[in-house]
Amino acid sequence: MNILAIESSCDETSAAVITNGKIRSNVVATQLIHTQYGGVVPELASRAHQQHILPVVDKALNDAKVTKKDLDAIAFTKGPGLLGALLVGTSFAKSMALGLNIPLIDIHHMQAHVLAHFIEDPKPAFPFLCLTVSGGHTQIVKVSGPLEMEIIGETKDDAVGEAFDKTAKLLDLPYPGGPLIDKYASDGNPAAYPFPLPEMPGLDFSFSGIKTSFMYFLQKQIRENPDFVSQNISDICASIQFTLINILLKKLKKASKETGIKEIAIAGGVSANSGLRKSLLELGEKLGWKVYIPAFEYCTDNAAMIAIAAHYKFLENDFCDQTVSPLAKMEFSSH
């Protein structure tokens, strides 16, 4: 059973081949053009996907030593994401599946992030909780089976990835700023500058308040000392990172206590953050959790996670037809 998977939800064009549940190739083309604009420009992302998709798919097939005729299905990201970017991947997948007369499998991008844990061992046991953290999403997901997921907590405003990037922008760090905050934070004192934690009911998150309080904090400090940022960059980054991680783990701890689930995973682009990975492992040890963290290459957007999600849908004969359209916003579906 060979499936070609395509991911094009934001600014990475990726293709992967999975054979009987094992990833055979995973090719990612990153778009560097957005760096000069301080964020992803949707129109430029779409054009870059059009340039990259054919060579990326070709390389994925070659790396896997699979021909088009060997394929049993084609999977693609249906949403959520940038509509123009999703259209490129969806149109390509539909055309190729039609030409080869094989089934199509539509994949929810965030559910694929969760299932990235099943690419390699060790794999979490069901049920488990997954903290899914990315540029556009912050969710706590209760996972009862490969296609059975329920969001039990989510952000009501900014995602944590946005909070990282926006605070980095206030510090005049180049885009994407999240990894740079992580880098500087490793040399800083996380207790140097305390920031208030938002009060949100239940298991939901809020990150807009922390961004505002950080902005006022910086303005006040710079008025007193124009060189404040350059002189204290490591401590500033360590303090803001510590606060954002604290917000995430406080809710995750609460979710584990309420559900009684001690199998805990993280997924999504922000799960590549070394501070978050370290803090989660420490908390897990303290609370007797079994913690699962995917390899770095499967944290950020990639087609291997689309492929593993497609593998489970293929086993259920869960296909879509040629009338399928991508969705910029997409509800979390459970089967």
CSV table of C-alpha atoms in Angstrom, one decimal:
chain,number,residue,atom,x,y,z
A,1,MET,CA,0.0,0.0,0.0
A,2,ASN,CA,1.8,3.1,-1.3
A,3,ILE,CA,0.4,6.6,-0.6
A,4,LEU,CA,1.8,9.9,-1.9
A,5,ALA,CA,1.1,12.7,0.6
A,6,ILE,CA,1.2,16.5,-0.2
A,7,GLU,CA,1.4,19.3,2.4
A,8,SER,CA,0.9,23.0,1.3
A,9,SER,CA,-1.0,24.7,4.1
A,10,CYS,CA,1.4,27.6,4.7
A,11,ASP,CA,5.0,28.3,3.5
A,12,GLU,CA,6.4,24.8,3.2
A,13,THR,CA,5.9,22.6,0.1
A,14,SER,CA,6.3,19.0,1.1
A,15,ALA,CA,5.7,15.5,-0.3
A,16,ALA,CA,6.1,12.1,1.3
A,17,VAL,CA,5.6,8.5,0.4
A,18,ILE,CA,4.3,6.0,3.0
A,19,THR,CA,4.3,2.2,2.4
A,20,ASN,CA,2.3,0.0,4.7
A,21,GLY,CA,2.6,2.6,7.5
A,22,LYS,CA,6.3,3.2,7.1
A,23,ILE,CA,7.6,6.6,5.8
A,24,ARG,CA,9.9,6.0,2.8
A,25,SER,CA,10.6,9.6,1.9
A,26,ASN,CA,9.8,13.1,3.2
A,27,VAL,CA,10.9,16.1,1.1
A,28,VAL,CA,10.4,19.7,2.3
A,29,ALA,CA,11.0,22.9,0.3
A,30,THR,CA,11.1,26.0,2.6
A,31,GLN,CA,10.2,29.4,1.3
A,32,LEU,CA,12.8,32.0,2.3
A,33,ILE,CA,11.2,34.9,0.5
A,34,HIS,CA,9.0,35.8,3.5
A,35,THR,CA,11.9,36.7,5.8
A,36,GLN,CA,12.2,40.1,4.2
A,37,TYR,CA,8.6,40.9,4.9
A,38,GLY,CA,8.6,39.8,8.6
A,39,GLY,CA,5.8,37.2,8.0
A,40,VAL,CA,4.2,34.9,5.5
A,41,VAL,CA,2.8,36.8,2.5
A,42,PRO,CA,-0.1,34.6,1.2
A,43,GLU,CA,0.2,35.5,-2.5
A,44,LEU,CA,4.0,34.9,-2.5
A,45,ALA,CA,3.4,31.6,-0.7
A,46,SER,CA,1.0,30.4,-3.4
A,47,ARG,CA,3.4,31.2,-6.2
A,48,ALA,CA,6.3,29.5,-4.4
A,49,HIS,CA,4.1,26.3,-3.9
A,50,GLN,CA,3.5,26.3,-7.7
A,51,GLN,CA,7.2,26.5,-8.4
A,52,HIS,CA,8.1,23.8,-5.8
A,53,ILE,CA,5.4,21.2,-6.0
A,54,LEU,CA,6.5,19.3,-9.1
A,55,PRO,CA,10.2,18.9,-8.1
A,56,VAL,CA,9.2,18.1,-4.5
A,57,VAL,CA,6.8,15.3,-5.5
A,58,ASP,CA,9.3,14.0,-8.1
A,59,LYS,CA,12.0,13.8,-5.5
A,60,ALA,CA,9.7,12.1,-2.9
A,61,LEU,CA,8.8,9.4,-5.4
A,62,ASN,CA,12.5,8.9,-6.4
A,63,ASP,CA,13.7,8.8,-2.8
A,64,ALA,CA,11.1,6.2,-2.0
A,65,LYS,CA,12.0,4.3,-5.2
A,66,VAL,CA,8.3,4.3,-6.1
A,67,THR,CA,6.8,5.1,-9.5
A,68,LYS,CA,3.4,6.8,-10.1
A,69,LYS,CA,2.0,3.4,-11.2
A,70,ASP,CA,2.9,2.0,-7.8
A,71,LEU,CA,0.6,4.5,-5.9
A,72,ASP,CA,-2.6,3.3,-4.4
A,73,ALA,CA,-3.9,6.7,-3.2
A,74,ILE,CA,-2.9,10.4,-3.0
A,75,ALA,CA,-3.4,12.4,0.2
A,76,PHE,CA,-3.4,16.2,0.7
A,77,THR,CA,-4.0,18.8,3.3
A,78,LYS,CA,-7.5,20.1,3.0
A,79,GLY,CA,-7.2,22.7,5.7
A,80,PRO,CA,-6.9,24.7,7.8
A,81,GLY,CA,-4.3,27.0,6.2
A,82,LEU,CA,-3.8,29.8,3.6
A,83,LEU,CA,-6.5,29.2,1.0
A,84,GLY,CA,-4.2,30.0,-2.0
A,85,ALA,CA,-1.5,27.7,-0.7
A,86,LEU,CA,-4.0,24.9,0.0
A,87,LEU,CA,-5.4,25.3,-3.5
A,88,VAL,CA,-2.1,24.5,-5.1
A,89,GLY,CA,-1.7,21.2,-3.2
A,90,THR,CA,-5.4,20.2,-3.5
A,91,SER,CA,-5.5,20.9,-7.3
A,92,PHE,CA,-2.3,19.0,-7.8
A,93,ALA,CA,-3.5,16.0,-5.8
A,94,LYS,CA,-6.9,15.9,-7.5
A,95,SER,CA,-5.4,16.1,-11.0
A,96,MET,CA,-2.8,13.4,-10.3
A,97,ALA,CA,-5.4,11.1,-8.6
A,98,LEU,CA,-7.7,11.6,-11.6
A,99,GLY,CA,-5.0,10.9,-14.1
A,100,LEU,CA,-3.9,7.7,-12.3
A,101,ASN,CA,-7.5,6.7,-11.5
A,102,ILE,CA,-6.7,6.2,-7.7
A,103,PRO,CA,-8.5,7.4,-4.6
A,104,LEU,CA,-8.0,10.8,-2.9
A,105,ILE,CA,-7.6,11.2,0.9
A,106,ASP,CA,-8.3,14.7,2.4
A,107,ILE,CA,-6.4,15.4,5.7
A,108,HIS,CA,-7.0,17.8,8.5
A,109,HIS,CA,-3.6,19.6,9.1
A,110,MET,CA,-3.9,19.8,12.9
A,111,GLN,CA,-5.0,16.1,13.3
A,112,ALA,CA,-1.9,15.2,11.2
A,113,HIS,CA,0.3,17.1,13.6
A,114,VAL,CA,-1.1,14.8,16.4
A,115,LEU,CA,-0.5,11.7,14.4
A,116,ALA,CA,3.1,12.6,13.7
A,117,HIS,CA,3.7,10.6,16.9
A,118,PHE,CA,3.0,7.4,15.0
A,119,ILE,CA,5.7,7.8,12.4
A,120,GLU,CA,8.4,6.5,14.7
A,121,ASP,CA,8.7,4.6,18.1
A,122,PRO,CA,8.0,5.1,20.9
A,123,LYS,CA,4.3,5.7,20.2
A,124,PRO,CA,1.8,6.9,22.8
A,125,ALA,CA,-0.9,4.5,24.0
A,126,PHE,CA,-4.6,5.5,23.7
A,127,PRO,CA,-6.1,7.6,25.2
A,128,PHE,CA,-3.5,10.3,25.3
A,129,LEU,CA,-3.5,14.1,25.6
A,130,CYS,CA,-1.7,16.1,22.9
A,131,LEU,CA,-0.7,19.7,23.4
A,132,THR,CA,-0.7,21.0,19.8
A,133,VAL,CA,1.1,24.3,19.4
A,134,SER,CA,1.8,26.1,16.2
A,135,GLY,CA,1.8,29.6,14.6
A,136,GLY,CA,-2.0,29.4,14.1
A,137,HIS,CA,-3.2,27.0,16.8
A,138,THR,CA,-2.9,26.2,20.5
A,139,GLN,CA,-5.0,23.2,21.5
A,140,ILE,CA,-5.2,20.4,24.1
A,141,VAL,CA,-6.6,17.3,22.2
A,142,LYS,CA,-7.9,14.2,23.8
A,143,VAL,CA,-6.9,11.4,21.4
A,144,SER,CA,-8.9,8.1,21.9
A,145,GLY,CA,-7.9,6.5,18.5
A,146,PRO,CA,-6.1,7.4,15.3
A,147,LEU,CA,-9.2,9.0,13.9
A,148,GLU,CA,-11.0,9.8,17.2
A,149,MET,CA,-9.9,13.2,18.6
A,150,GLU,CA,-11.6,15.9,20.7
A,151,ILE,CA,-10.4,19.4,21.5
A,152,ILE,CA,-10.8,19.9,25.2
A,153,GLY,CA,-9.1,23.3,25.4
A,154,GLU,CA,-7.9,25.9,22.9
A,155,THR,CA,-6.8,29.5,22.6
A,156,LYS,CA,-9.5,32.2,22.5
A,157,ASP,CA,-7.2,34.7,20.7
A,158,ASP,CA,-3.6,34.5,19.6
A,159,ALA,CA,-1.9,31.1,19.2
A,160,VAL,CA,1.3,30.6,21.2
A,161,GLY,CA,3.4,30.6,18.0
A,162,GLU,CA,2.0,34.1,17.2
A,163,ALA,CA,2.9,35.2,20.7
A,164,PHE,CA,6.5,34.1,20.2
A,165,ASP,CA,6.7,35.8,16.8
A,166,LYS,CA,5.0,39.0,17.9
A,167,THR,CA,7.2,39.4,21.0
A,168,ALA,CA,10.3,38.7,18.7
A,169,LYS,CA,9.1,41.5,16.4
A,170,LEU,CA,8.9,43.9,19.3
A,171,LEU,CA,12.5,43.0,20.0
A,172,ASP,CA,13.4,43.8,16.4
A,173,LEU,CA,14.4,40.1,15.8
A,174,PRO,CA,14.1,38.9,12.2
A,175,TYR,CA,11.2,36.6,11.1
A,176,PRO,CA,10.6,33.8,12.2
A,177,GLY,CA,11.4,35.1,15.6
A,178,GLY,CA,10.3,32.1,17.8
A,179,PRO,CA,13.5,30.1,17.2
A,180,LEU,CA,15.6,33.2,18.0
A,181,ILE,CA,13.8,33.8,21.3
A,182,ASP,CA,14.6,30.1,22.1
A,183,LYS,CA,18.2,30.6,21.2
A,184,TYR,CA,18.8,33.7,23.3
A,185,ALA,CA,16.7,32.3,26.2
A,186,SER,CA,19.2,29.4,26.6
A,187,ASP,CA,21.8,31.9,28.1
A,188,GLY,CA,19.3,34.0,30.1
A,189,ASN,CA,17.7,34.1,33.5
A,190,PRO,CA,14.0,33.1,33.2
A,191,ALA,CA,13.2,34.8,36.5
A,192,ALA,CA,14.7,38.2,35.5
A,193,TYR,CA,11.4,39.9,34.5
A,194,PRO,CA,8.2,38.4,35.7
A,195,PHE,CA,5.1,38.8,33.5
A,196,PRO,CA,1.5,38.3,34.6
A,197,LEU,CA,-0.3,35.0,33.7
A,198,PRO,CA,-3.7,35.3,32.1
A,199,GLU,CA,-6.7,33.9,34.0
A,200,MET,CA,-8.8,31.8,31.6
A,201,PRO,CA,-11.6,29.5,32.6
A,202,GLY,CA,-11.4,25.7,32.1
A,203,LEU,CA,-8.7,24.4,29.8
A,204,ASP,CA,-8.7,27.4,27.4
A,205,PHE,CA,-5.8,29.7,26.7
A,206,SER,CA,-5.3,33.4,26.0
A,207,PHE,CA,-2.1,35.0,24.7
A,208,SER,CA,-3.1,38.5,23.6
A,209,GLY,CA,-2.7,40.0,27.1
A,210,ILE,CA,0.8,38.8,27.6
A,211,LYS,CA,1.8,40.3,24.2
A,212,THR,CA,0.3,43.7,25.4
A,213,SER,CA,2.0,43.6,28.8
A,214,PHE,CA,5.3,42.8,27.1
A,215,MET,CA,4.9,45.7,24.8
A,216,TYR,CA,4.3,48.2,27.7
A,217,PHE,CA,7.2,46.6,29.7
A,218,LEU,CA,9.6,47.2,26.8
A,219,GLN,CA,8.4,50.8,26.2
A,220,LYS,CA,8.9,51.7,29.9
A,221,GLN,CA,12.4,50.1,30.0
A,222,ILE,CA,13.5,51.7,26.7
A,223,ARG,CA,12.4,55.1,27.9
A,224,GLU,CA,14.7,54.7,30.9
A,225,ASN,CA,17.5,53.1,29.0
A,226,PRO,CA,17.6,53.2,25.1
A,227,ASP,CA,20.0,50.2,25.1
A,228,PHE,CA,17.9,48.1,27.4
A,229,VAL,CA,17.1,45.4,24.7
A,230,SER,CA,20.6,44.9,23.4
A,231,GLN,CA,22.1,44.8,26.9
A,232,ASN,CA,19.5,42.3,28.3
A,233,ILE,CA,18.4,40.3,25.3
A,234,SER,CA,19.1,36.9,26.8
A,235,ASP,CA,17.2,37.6,30.1
A,236,ILE,CA,14.3,39.2,28.2
A,237,CYS,CA,13.9,36.2,25.9
A,238,ALA,CA,14.3,33.7,28.8
A,239,SER,CA,11.6,35.5,30.8
A,240,ILE,CA,9.0,35.8,28.1
A,241,GLN,CA,9.7,32.2,27.0
A,242,PHE,CA,9.4,31.0,30.6
A,243,THR,CA,6.0,32.8,30.9
A,244,LEU,CA,4.6,31.4,27.6
A,245,ILE,CA,5.7,27.8,28.5
A,246,ASN,CA,4.3,28.2,32.0
A,247,ILE,CA,0.9,29.2,30.5
A,248,LEU,CA,0.9,26.0,28.3
A,249,LEU,CA,2.0,23.6,31.0
A,250,LYS,CA,-0.3,24.9,33.7
A,251,LYS,CA,-3.3,24.0,31.5
A,252,LEU,CA,-1.8,20.7,30.4
A,253,LYS,CA,-1.3,19.7,34.0
A,254,LYS,CA,-4.9,20.7,34.7
A,255,ALA,CA,-6.1,18.6,31.7
A,256,SER,CA,-4.2,15.6,32.9
A,257,LYS,CA,-5.6,15.9,36.4
A,258,GLU,CA,-9.2,16.3,35.1
A,259,THR,CA,-9.0,13.4,32.6
A,260,GLY,CA,-6.7,11.1,34.6
A,261,ILE,CA,-4.6,10.6,31.5
A,262,LYS,CA,-0.9,10.4,32.0
A,263,GLU,CA,0.2,9.7,28.4
A,264,ILE,CA,1.2,13.2,27.3
A,265,ALA,CA,2.4,14.3,23.8
A,266,ILE,CA,3.2,17.6,22.2
A,267,ALA,CA,3.0,18.4,18.5
A,268,GLY,CA,3.2,21.3,16.0
A,269,GLY,CA,5.9,23.9,15.1
A,270,VAL,CA,6.3,25.3,18.6
A,271,SER,CA,7.0,21.7,20.0
A,272,ALA,CA,10.5,22.2,18.4
A,273,ASN,CA,11.2,24.8,21.1
A,274,SER,CA,14.0,23.4,23.3
A,275,GLY,CA,12.7,25.3,26.4
A,276,LEU,CA,9.2,23.7,26.1
A,277,ARG,CA,10.6,20.2,25.4
A,278,LYS,CA,12.9,20.4,28.5
A,279,SER,CA,10.2,21.8,30.8
A,280,LEU,CA,7.7,19.2,29.6
A,281,LEU,CA,10.1,16.4,30.3
A,282,GLU,CA,10.9,17.8,33.8
A,283,LEU,CA,7.1,18.2,34.6
A,284,GLY,CA,6.4,14.7,33.3
A,285,GLU,CA,9.0,13.2,35.5
A,286,LYS,CA,7.6,15.0,38.6
A,287,LEU,CA,4.0,14.0,37.8
A,288,GLY,CA,4.6,10.4,36.6
A,289,TRP,CA,3.7,11.2,33.0
A,290,LYS,CA,4.9,9.2,30.0
A,291,VAL,CA,6.0,12.1,27.7
A,292,TYR,CA,6.2,11.8,23.9
A,293,ILE,CA,8.0,14.4,21.7
A,294,PRO,CA,8.3,14.0,18.0
A,295,ALA,CA,11.6,14.3,16.1
A,296,PHE,CA,12.4,17.9,15.1
A,297,GLU,CA,11.7,17.1,11.4
A,298,TYR,CA,8.1,16.1,12.2
A,299,CYS,CA,7.3,19.1,14.4
A,300,THR,CA,7.2,21.7,11.7
A,301,ASP,CA,4.9,21.4,8.7
A,302,ASN,CA,5.8,18.3,6.6
A,303,ALA,CA,4.1,15.7,4.4
A,304,ALA,CA,5.2,12.7,6.5
A,305,MET,CA,2.5,13.6,9.1
A,306,ILE,CA,-0.1,13.9,6.3
A,307,ALA,CA,1.0,10.5,5.1
A,308,ILE,CA,0.6,8.8,8.4
A,309,ALA,CA,-2.8,10.3,8.9
A,310,ALA,CA,-3.7,9.1,5.3
A,311,HIS,CA,-2.5,5.6,6.2
A,312,TYR,CA,-5.1,5.3,9.0
A,313,LYS,CA,-7.9,6.8,6.7
A,314,PHE,CA,-7.0,4.4,3.9
A,315,LEU,CA,-7.4,1.4,6.3
A,316,GLU,CA,-11.0,2.7,7.0
A,317,ASN,CA,-11.7,3.3,3.3
A,318,ASP,CA,-12.2,6.9,4.2
A,319,PHE,CA,-11.8,8.7,0.8
A,320,CYS,CA,-13.1,11.9,-0.7
A,321,ASP,CA,-14.2,12.6,-4.3
A,322,GLN,CA,-13.2,15.1,-7.0
A,323,THR,CA,-15.6,17.7,-5.8
A,324,VAL,CA,-13.5,18.3,-2.6
A,325,SER,CA,-12.4,21.9,-2.0
A,326,PRO,CA,-9.8,23.2,0.5
A,327,LEU,CA,-10.9,25.1,3.6
A,328,ALA,CA,-9.0,28.0,5.2
A,329,LYS,CA,-10.8,27.3,8.5
A,330,MET,CA,-11.8,23.7,9.2
A,331,GLU,CA,-13.6,22.1,12.1
A,332,PHE,CA,-11.9,19.3,14.0
A,333,SER,CA,-13.6,16.1,12.6
A,334,SER,CA,-13.8,12.8,14.5
A,335,HIS,CA,-14.8,9.5,13.0
